[in-house]
Coordinates of C-alpha atoms in Angstrom, one line a residue:
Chain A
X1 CA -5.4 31.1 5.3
X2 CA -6.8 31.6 8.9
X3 CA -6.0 29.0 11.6
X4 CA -8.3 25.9 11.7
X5 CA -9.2 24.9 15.4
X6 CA -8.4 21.2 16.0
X7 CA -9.5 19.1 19.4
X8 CA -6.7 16.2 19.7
X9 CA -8.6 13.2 22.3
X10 CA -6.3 10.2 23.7
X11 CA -8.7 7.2 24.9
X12 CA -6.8 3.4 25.5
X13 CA -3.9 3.7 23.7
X14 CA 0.0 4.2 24.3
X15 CA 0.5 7.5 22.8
X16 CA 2.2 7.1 20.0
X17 CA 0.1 8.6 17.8
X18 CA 0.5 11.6 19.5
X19 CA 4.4 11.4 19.0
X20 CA 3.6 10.7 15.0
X21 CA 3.0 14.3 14.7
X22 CA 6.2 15.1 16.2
X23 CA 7.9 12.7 14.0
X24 CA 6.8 15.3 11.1
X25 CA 10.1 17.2 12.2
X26 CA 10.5 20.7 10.2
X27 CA 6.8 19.7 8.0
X28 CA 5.4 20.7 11.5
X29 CA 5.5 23.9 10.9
X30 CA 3.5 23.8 8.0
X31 CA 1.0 22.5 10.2
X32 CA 0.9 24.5 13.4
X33 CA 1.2 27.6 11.0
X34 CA -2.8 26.1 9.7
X35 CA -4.0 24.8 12.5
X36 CA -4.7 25.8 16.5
X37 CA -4.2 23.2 18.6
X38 CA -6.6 23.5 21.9
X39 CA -7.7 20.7 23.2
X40 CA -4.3 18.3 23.4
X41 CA -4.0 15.9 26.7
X42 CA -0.2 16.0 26.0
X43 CA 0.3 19.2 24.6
X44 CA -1.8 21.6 26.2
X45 CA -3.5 22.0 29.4
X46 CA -7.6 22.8 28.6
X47 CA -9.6 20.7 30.4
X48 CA -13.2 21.0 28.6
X49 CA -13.8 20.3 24.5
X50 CA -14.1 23.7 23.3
X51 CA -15.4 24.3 19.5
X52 CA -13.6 22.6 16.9
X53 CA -13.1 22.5 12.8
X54 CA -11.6 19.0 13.0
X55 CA -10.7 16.1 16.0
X56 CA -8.5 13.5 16.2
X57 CA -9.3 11.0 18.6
X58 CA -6.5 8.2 18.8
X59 CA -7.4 4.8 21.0
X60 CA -10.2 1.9 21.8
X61 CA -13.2 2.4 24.1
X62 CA -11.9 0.5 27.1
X63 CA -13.1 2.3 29.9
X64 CA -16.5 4.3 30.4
X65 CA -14.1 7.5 30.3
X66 CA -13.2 6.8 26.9
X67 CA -17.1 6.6 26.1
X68 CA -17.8 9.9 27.6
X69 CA -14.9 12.1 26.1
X70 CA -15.7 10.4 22.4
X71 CA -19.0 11.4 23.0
X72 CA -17.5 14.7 24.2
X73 CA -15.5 15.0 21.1
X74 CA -17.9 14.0 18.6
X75 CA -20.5 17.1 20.2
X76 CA -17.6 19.8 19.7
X77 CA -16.1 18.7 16.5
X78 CA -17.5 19.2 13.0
X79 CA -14.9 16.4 11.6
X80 CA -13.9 13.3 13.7
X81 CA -10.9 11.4 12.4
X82 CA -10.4 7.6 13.5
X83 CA -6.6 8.1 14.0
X84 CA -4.2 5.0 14.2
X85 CA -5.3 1.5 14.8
X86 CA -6.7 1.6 18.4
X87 CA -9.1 4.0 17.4
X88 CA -10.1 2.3 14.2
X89 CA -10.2 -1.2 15.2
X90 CA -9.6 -1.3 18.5
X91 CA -5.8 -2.3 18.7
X92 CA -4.2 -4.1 20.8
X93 CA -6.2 -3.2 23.6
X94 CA -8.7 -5.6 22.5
X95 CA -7.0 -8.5 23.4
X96 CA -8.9 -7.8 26.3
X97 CA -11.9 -9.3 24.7
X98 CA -10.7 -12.5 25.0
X99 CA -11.1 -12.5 28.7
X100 CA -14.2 -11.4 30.8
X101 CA -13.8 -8.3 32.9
X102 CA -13.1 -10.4 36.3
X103 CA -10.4 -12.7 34.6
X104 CA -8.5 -9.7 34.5
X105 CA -9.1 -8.0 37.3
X106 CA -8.1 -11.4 39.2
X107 CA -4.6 -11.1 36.6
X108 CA -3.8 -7.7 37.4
X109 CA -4.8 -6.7 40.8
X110 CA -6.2 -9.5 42.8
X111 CA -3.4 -12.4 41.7
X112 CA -0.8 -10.4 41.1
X113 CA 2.2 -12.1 42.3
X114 CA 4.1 -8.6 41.8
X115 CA 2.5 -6.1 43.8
X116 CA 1.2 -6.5 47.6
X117 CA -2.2 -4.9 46.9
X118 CA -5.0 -7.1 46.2
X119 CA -7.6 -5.0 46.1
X120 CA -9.3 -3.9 42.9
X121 CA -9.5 0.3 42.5
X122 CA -12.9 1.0 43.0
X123 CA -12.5 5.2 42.8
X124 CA -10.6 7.5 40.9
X125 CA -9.8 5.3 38.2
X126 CA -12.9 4.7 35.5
X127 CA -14.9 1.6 35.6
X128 CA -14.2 -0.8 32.3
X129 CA -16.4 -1.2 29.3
X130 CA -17.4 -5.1 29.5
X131 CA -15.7 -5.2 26.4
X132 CA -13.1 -3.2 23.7
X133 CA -14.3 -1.4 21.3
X134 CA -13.0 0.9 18.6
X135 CA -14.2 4.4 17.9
X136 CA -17.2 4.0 15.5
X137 CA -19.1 1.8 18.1
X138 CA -19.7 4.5 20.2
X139 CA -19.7 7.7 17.8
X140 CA -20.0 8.2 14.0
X141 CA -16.8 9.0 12.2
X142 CA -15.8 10.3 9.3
X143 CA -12.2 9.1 8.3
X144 CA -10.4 6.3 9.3
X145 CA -5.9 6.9 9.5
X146 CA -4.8 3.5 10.5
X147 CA -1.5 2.7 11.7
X148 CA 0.2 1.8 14.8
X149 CA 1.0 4.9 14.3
X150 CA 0.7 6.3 10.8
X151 CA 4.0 6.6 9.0
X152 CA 4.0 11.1 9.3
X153 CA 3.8 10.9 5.8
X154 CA 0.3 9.9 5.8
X155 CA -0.5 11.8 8.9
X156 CA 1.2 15.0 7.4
X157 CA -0.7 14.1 3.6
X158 CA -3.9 14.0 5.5
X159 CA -3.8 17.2 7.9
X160 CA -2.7 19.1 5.1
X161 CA -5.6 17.6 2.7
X162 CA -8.0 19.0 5.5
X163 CA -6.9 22.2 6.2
X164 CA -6.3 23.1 2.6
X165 CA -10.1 21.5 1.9
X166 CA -8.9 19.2 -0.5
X167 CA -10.0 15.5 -0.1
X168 CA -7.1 13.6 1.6
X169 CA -5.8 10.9 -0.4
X170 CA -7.5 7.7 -0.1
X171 CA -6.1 4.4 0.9
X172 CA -4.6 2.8 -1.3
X173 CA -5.2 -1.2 -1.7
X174 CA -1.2 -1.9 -1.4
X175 CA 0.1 -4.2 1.2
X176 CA 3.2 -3.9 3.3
X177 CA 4.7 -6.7 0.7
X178 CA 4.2 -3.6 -2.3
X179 CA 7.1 -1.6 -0.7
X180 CA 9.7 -4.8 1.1
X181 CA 12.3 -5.1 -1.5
X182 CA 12.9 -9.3 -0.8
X183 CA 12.2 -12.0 -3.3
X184 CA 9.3 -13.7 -3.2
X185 CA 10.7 -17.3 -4.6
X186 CA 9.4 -20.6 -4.2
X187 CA 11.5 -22.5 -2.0
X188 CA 11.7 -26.1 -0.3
X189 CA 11.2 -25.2 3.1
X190 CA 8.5 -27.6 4.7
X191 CA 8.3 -26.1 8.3
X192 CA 7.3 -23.1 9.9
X193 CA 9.8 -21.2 11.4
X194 CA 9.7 -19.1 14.9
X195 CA 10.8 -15.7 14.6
X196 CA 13.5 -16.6 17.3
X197 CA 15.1 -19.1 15.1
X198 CA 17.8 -18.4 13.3
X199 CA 18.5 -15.6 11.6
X200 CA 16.7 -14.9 8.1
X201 CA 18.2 -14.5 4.7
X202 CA 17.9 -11.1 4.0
X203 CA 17.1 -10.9 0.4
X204 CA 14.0 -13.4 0.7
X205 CA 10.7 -13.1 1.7
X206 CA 10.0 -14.7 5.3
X207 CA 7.0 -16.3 4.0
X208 CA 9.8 -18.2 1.4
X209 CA 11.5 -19.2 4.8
X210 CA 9.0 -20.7 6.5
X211 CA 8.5 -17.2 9.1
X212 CA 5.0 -15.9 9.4
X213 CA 5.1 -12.5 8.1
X214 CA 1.9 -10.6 7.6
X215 CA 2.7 -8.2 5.2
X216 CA 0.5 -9.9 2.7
X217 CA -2.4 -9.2 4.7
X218 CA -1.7 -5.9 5.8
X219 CA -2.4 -1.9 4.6
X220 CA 0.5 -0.5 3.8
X221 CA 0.4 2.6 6.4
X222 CA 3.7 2.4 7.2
X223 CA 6.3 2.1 4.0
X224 CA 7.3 -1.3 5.0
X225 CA 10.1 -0.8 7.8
X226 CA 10.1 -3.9 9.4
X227 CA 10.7 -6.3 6.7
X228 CA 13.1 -4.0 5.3
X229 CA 15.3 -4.8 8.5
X230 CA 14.9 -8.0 9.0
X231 CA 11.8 -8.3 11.2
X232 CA 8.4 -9.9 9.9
X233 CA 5.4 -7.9 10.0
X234 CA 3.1 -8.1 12.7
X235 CA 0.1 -6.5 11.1
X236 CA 0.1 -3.4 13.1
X237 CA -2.0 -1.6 10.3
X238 CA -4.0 -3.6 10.5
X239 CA -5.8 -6.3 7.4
X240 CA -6.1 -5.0 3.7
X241 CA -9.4 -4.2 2.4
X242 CA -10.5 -7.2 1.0
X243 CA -10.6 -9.2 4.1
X244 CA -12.2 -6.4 5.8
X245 CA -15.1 -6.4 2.8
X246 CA -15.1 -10.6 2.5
X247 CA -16.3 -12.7 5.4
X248 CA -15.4 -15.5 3.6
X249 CA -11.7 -13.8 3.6
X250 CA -9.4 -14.0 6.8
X251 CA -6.3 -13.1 7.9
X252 CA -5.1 -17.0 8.4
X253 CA -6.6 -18.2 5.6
X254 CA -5.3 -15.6 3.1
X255 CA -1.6 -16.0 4.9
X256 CA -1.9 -19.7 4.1
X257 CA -3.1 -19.4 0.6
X258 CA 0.3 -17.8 -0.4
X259 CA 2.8 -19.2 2.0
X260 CA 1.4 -22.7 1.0
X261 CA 2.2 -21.8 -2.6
X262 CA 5.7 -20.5 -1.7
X263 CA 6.6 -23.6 0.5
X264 CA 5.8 -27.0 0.7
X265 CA 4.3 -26.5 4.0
X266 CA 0.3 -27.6 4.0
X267 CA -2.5 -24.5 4.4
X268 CA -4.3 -26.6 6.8
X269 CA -0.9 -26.7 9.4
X270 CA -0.4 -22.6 8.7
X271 CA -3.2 -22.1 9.5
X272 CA -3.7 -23.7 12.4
X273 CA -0.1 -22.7 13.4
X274 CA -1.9 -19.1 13.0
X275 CA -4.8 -20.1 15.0
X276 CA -2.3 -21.3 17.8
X277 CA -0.7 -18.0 18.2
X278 CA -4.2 -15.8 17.8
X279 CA -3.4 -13.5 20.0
X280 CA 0.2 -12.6 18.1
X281 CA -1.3 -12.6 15.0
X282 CA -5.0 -11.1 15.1
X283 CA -3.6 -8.2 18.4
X284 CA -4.3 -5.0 16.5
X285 CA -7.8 -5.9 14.5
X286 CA -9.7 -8.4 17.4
X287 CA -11.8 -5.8 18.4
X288 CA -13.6 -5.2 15.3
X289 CA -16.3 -6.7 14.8
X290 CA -15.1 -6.8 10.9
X291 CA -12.7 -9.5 12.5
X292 CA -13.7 -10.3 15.3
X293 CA -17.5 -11.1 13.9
X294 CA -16.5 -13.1 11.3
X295 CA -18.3 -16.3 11.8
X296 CA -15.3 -18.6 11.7
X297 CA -13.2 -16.0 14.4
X298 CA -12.7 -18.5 17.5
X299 CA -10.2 -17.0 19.4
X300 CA -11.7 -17.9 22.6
X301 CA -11.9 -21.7 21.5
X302 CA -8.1 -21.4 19.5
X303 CA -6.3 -19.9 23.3
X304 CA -7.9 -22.4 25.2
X305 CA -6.6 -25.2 23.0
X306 CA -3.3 -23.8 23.2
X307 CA -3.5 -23.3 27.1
X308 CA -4.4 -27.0 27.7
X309 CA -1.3 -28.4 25.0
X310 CA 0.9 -26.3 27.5
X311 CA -0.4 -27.3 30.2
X312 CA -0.2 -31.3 29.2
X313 CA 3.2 -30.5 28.0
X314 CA 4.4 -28.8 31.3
X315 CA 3.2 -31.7 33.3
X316 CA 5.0 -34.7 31.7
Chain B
X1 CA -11.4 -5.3 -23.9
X2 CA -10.5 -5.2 -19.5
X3 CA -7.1 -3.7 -18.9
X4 CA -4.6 -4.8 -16.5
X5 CA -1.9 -2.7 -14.1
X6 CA 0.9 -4.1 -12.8
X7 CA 2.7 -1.8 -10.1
X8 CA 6.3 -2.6 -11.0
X9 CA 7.6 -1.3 -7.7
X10 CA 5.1 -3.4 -5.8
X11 CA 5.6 -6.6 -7.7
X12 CA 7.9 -9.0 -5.5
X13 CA 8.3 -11.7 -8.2
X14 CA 6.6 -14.8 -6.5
X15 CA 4.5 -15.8 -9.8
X16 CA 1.4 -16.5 -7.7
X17 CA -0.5 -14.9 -10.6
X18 CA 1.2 -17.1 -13.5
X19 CA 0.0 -19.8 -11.5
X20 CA -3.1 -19.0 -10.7
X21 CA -4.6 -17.2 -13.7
X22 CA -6.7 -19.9 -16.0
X23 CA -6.1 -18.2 -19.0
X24 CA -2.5 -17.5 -18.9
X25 CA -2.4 -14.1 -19.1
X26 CA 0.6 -13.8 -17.0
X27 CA 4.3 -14.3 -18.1
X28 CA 7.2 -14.1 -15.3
X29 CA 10.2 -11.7 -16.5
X30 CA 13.5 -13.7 -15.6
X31 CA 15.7 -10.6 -16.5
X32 CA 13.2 -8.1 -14.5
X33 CA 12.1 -10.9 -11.6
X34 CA 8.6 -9.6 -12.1
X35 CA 5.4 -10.7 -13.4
X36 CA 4.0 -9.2 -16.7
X37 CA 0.7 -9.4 -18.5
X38 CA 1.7 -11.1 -22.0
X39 CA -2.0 -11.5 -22.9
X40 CA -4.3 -9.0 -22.0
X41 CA -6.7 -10.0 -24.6
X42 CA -7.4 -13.2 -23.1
X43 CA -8.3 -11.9 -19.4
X44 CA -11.9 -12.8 -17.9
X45 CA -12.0 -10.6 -15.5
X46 CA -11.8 -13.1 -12.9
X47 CA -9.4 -11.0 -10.6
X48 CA -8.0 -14.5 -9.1
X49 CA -4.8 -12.5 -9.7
X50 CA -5.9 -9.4 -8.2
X51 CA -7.0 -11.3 -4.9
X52 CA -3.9 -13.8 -4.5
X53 CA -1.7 -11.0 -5.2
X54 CA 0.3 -10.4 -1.9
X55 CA 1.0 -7.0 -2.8
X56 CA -1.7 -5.6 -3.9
X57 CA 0.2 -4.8 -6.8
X58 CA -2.7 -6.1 -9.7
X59 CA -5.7 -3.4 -11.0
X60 CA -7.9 -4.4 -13.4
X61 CA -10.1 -1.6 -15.2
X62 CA -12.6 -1.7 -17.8
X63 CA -14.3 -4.9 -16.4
X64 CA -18.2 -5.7 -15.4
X65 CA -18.6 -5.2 -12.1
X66 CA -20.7 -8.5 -10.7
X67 CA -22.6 -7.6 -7.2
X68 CA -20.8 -10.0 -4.2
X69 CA -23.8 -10.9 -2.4
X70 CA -21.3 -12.3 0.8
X71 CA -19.9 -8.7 0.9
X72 CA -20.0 -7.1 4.4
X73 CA -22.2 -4.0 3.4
X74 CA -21.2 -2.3 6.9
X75 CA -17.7 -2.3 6.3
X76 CA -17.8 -1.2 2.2
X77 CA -19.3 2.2 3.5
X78 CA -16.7 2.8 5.3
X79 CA -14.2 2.3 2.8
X80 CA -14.1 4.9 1.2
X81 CA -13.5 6.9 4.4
X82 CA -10.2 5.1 4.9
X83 CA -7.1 7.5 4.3

């Protein structure tokens, strides 16, 4: 088997895709025997996009940079893979689309009560996007990997499906609930619970307790670690297939459905207990416009609200 | 006649699909604490189950496929390109 060139691309994101593929320990060498790794921002030090069989390109279009090198990518790459959540629908970097531009600019340079600079950059660093993106509004691609990151199992199924030239294996439609081991009961719990509070049982399924978990509404990229120690899932995955397909299907809505029929809590206060905390809850998928078009996606509206309540609140 | 999976390892026991289904398809397994299909015969093919399932865990096969018209055609082409 010869050696398959591979371009790896880092646009807004943290990196941690990039570790993923370290967390694939002794399989790694399965990998780098099949593949040669030029391009790499963390591994290696070429500059340009030479010729590729296959690209990864992990993170959201934030910054014009991030626009040129996809475009970049996408010219020297036969195969472009959407890898982890940034990158396929824009992560959490696109909780900058609830802001303009200028709000945060005046957040984190101009009003920053931390540093002594008030001056915006205005060379060296690349000028923002006016909004967050993820990878397929700027270039066409041809797989999507979601995760934040993708468990190496996944990552390790799906380099090894292309460089053996066998089609990787497809998502499946599981959520994060298919692989937590607690009991999804009916209970009598008639309040939602902060995550802070207390400390759950852990045998039961949060959304039995009154937390808001969002494994119900979320791929399973991941094999469930979170809820399997103790914490709710926050979605990083980001939302299952058929709210992605259904407009008339949302994250809040479908949460509600089944923590309403767990609980005696009322949909109507989950979800607007959901809409209150936006920003938690729709982080990793706001940029899409799969979400973030949906006709009945207010975020803008829902943070305001919340702003002014704390703002009457604080000034009692 | 449309068949119905249940993925044992994914079923979390909540009996949202005993509830839900109209034509009682579903029974809940007290020894098991999972849900399992009792009636197949009777199912519509109204996936209610399939849909309210939290896990995902439901697959129906063997079923006419009806056309959602509310579908968001953009996004069901690039499903299938999801690993």
């Amino acid at each position: 088997m010869s050696s398959i060139p591979v371009n790896i691309e880092w646009l807004s994101d943290c990196s941690g895709c990039h570790v993923a593929i370290v967390d694939l320990h002794e399989k790694i060498l399965t990998v780098l025997q099949a593949v040669n790794i030029q391009r790499c921002p963390v591994l290696t030090d070429i500059k340009g996009y030479p010729k590729a069989k296959l690209g990864l390109v992990s993170g959201a279009i934030r910054s014009e940079h991030d626009r040129h090198a996809a475009e970049e990518m996408r010219k020297s790459c036969d195969l472009i893979v959407a890898w982890g959540t940034c990158a396929v629908y824009g992560g959490i970097a696109g909780a900058g689309n609830v802001h303009s531009c200028e709000e945060i600019f005046d957040t984190v340079y101009r009003n920053n009560k931390t540093t002594c600079s008030t001056q915006c950059p205005s060379s060296e660093v690349s000028p923002l996007e006016p909004s967050v993106s993820p990878l397929d509004s700027v270039i066409p691609v041809d797989l999507y990997l979601p995760g934040c990151p993708p468990h190496p199992a996944v990552v390790f199924d799906a380099l090894l499906g292309l460089v053996e030239g066998r089609p990787p294996r497809a998502a499946t439609k599981e959520s994060v609930c298919a692989r937590c081991k607690r009991q999804m009961e009916k209970s009598e719990v008639d309040r939602i619970r902060k995550n802070s509070e207390g400390v759950p049982d852990p045998e039961q399924c949060f959304l039995s307790q009154g937390y808001l978990c969002m494994g119900s509404v979320t791929l399973d990229r991941c094999l469930s670690p979170c809820p399997l120690n103790g914490i709710p899932c926050s979605g990083c995955a980001g939302a299952t297939m058929q709210i992605l397909t259904e407009p008339n299907r949302d994250i809040r809505t479908e949460i509600a459905e089944r923590m309403s029929r767990l609980t005696l809590i009322p949909k109507e206060q989950i979800v607007r207990e959901i809409e209150r905390t936006s920003k938690t809850h729709y982080s990793y998928t706001m940029a899409t416009p799969m979400i973030g078009e949906k006709p009945t996606f207010l975020i803008r509206k829902w943070t305001e609200e919340e702003r002014e309540d704390y703002e009457q609140d604080h000034n009692d | 006649m449309v068949e119905i999976q249940v993925h044992e390892d994914g079923c979390r026991g909540c009996r949202m699909c005993v509830d839900i289904c109209p034509t009682t398809v579903f029974e809940y397994d007290e020894e098991k604490r999972i849900c399992v299909v009792r009636h197949q015969e009777d199912c519509i093919a109204c996936l209610s189950c399939a849909y309210l399932c939290p896990s995902g865990a439901l697959a129906h096969a063997n079923f006419h496929t009806v056309k959602n018209f509310y579908r968001d055609l953009a996004f069901c082409e690039k499903m299938e390109r999801f690993l």
